[in-house]
Steps between C-alpha positions, in 0.01 A plus 500: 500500500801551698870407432785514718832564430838441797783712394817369658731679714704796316337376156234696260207452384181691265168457408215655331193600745173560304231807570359406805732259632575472831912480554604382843849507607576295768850536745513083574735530788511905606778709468519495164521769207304485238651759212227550235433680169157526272469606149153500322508184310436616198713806486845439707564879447221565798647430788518488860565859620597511895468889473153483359404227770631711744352871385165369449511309879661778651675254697826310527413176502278235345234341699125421469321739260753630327474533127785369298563756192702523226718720356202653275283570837272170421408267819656165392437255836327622790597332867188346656683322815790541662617308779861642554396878540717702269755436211776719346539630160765748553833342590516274175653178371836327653769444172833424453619854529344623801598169685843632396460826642354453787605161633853476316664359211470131624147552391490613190450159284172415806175420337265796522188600374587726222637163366195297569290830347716493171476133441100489515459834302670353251253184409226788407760705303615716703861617655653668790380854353142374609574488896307779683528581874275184615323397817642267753257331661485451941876668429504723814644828428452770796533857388602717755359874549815669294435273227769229555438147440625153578433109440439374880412161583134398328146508683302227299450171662453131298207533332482867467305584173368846309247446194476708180195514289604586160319800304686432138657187417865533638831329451662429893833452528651374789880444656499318845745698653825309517708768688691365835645858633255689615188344724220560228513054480647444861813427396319178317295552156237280456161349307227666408159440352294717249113376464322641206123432527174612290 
């Protein structure tokens, strides 16, 4: 069985994936970020954990083989295929008050994906309190040697996928980035498609 799900530009959208599930992500037209959050489906209070993903890795990105794991040290999704290369999970989700601060005031009231996050959390009873550090999928985020980062213009191309197999059944949570002042969405958020298949 497969179903497939096309998440408008800057909008949000969640679904369950099941044991064994295969969750594909797919960036429709390249250039697109792709913020994203998991919590075990059963228990929202295991979550995502970006440290975790990152300690057990020993890496700084996200790309084929790496194990998803939550914030109690449990593999959640595991990425089987990745056609992008890497994927950040350290700089974090655009809102309201970081547009403010670091594109100016004129911002503030701009859609962003803490928005889109808070909205979606709260059809499975949860609130803003529930937001972790999340991934942002083919969001390119270069680290330089002392440490520094920066959003620079994105590397996946139309049709760019990654694939997670899931390894508990998981809650994903998803914001198609709607931010328009940095490069993460070239200037110009738009669709994407999530395929969940058995």
């Amino acid at each position: 069985m497969e179903m497939i799900h096309d998440i408008p530009a800057r909008a949000p959208w969640s679904g369950i994936i099941r044991k064994g599930q295969t969750l594909r992500i797919e960036d429709t037209y390249g250039q697109q970020a792709i913020d994203t959050l998991f919590y075990n489906a059963h228990d929202h209070g295991e979550r995502y954990s970006s440290q975790d993903t990152l300690r057990v890795q020993g890496a700084a990105y996200v790309t084929t083989g790496t194990a998803i794991v939550s914030n109690l040290g449990r593999v959640m999704l595991r990425v089987t295929a990745d056609s992008a290369g890497r994927h950040d999970t350290s700089a974090g989700c655009c809102s309201c008050e970081s547009n403010t601060v670091r594109f100016g005031h004129d911002t503030k009231f701009q859609h962003a994906c803490r928005e889109n996050f808070i909205l979606e959390l709260a059809r499975h009873g949860m609130t803003k309190r529930d937001i972790v550090p999340n991934l942002n999928f083919f969001m390119n985020v270069p680290i330089s040697p002392n440490g520094a980062m920066t959003v620079d213009d994105g590397i996946s191309s139309p049709g760019d996928h990654l694939e997670l197999v899931a390894e508990m059944d998981v809650l994903c949570v998803i914001s198609n980035c709607p931010q328009i002042n940095n490069p993460c969405n070239g200037f110009d958020p738009t669709p994407c498609r999530v395929i969940i298949r058995d």
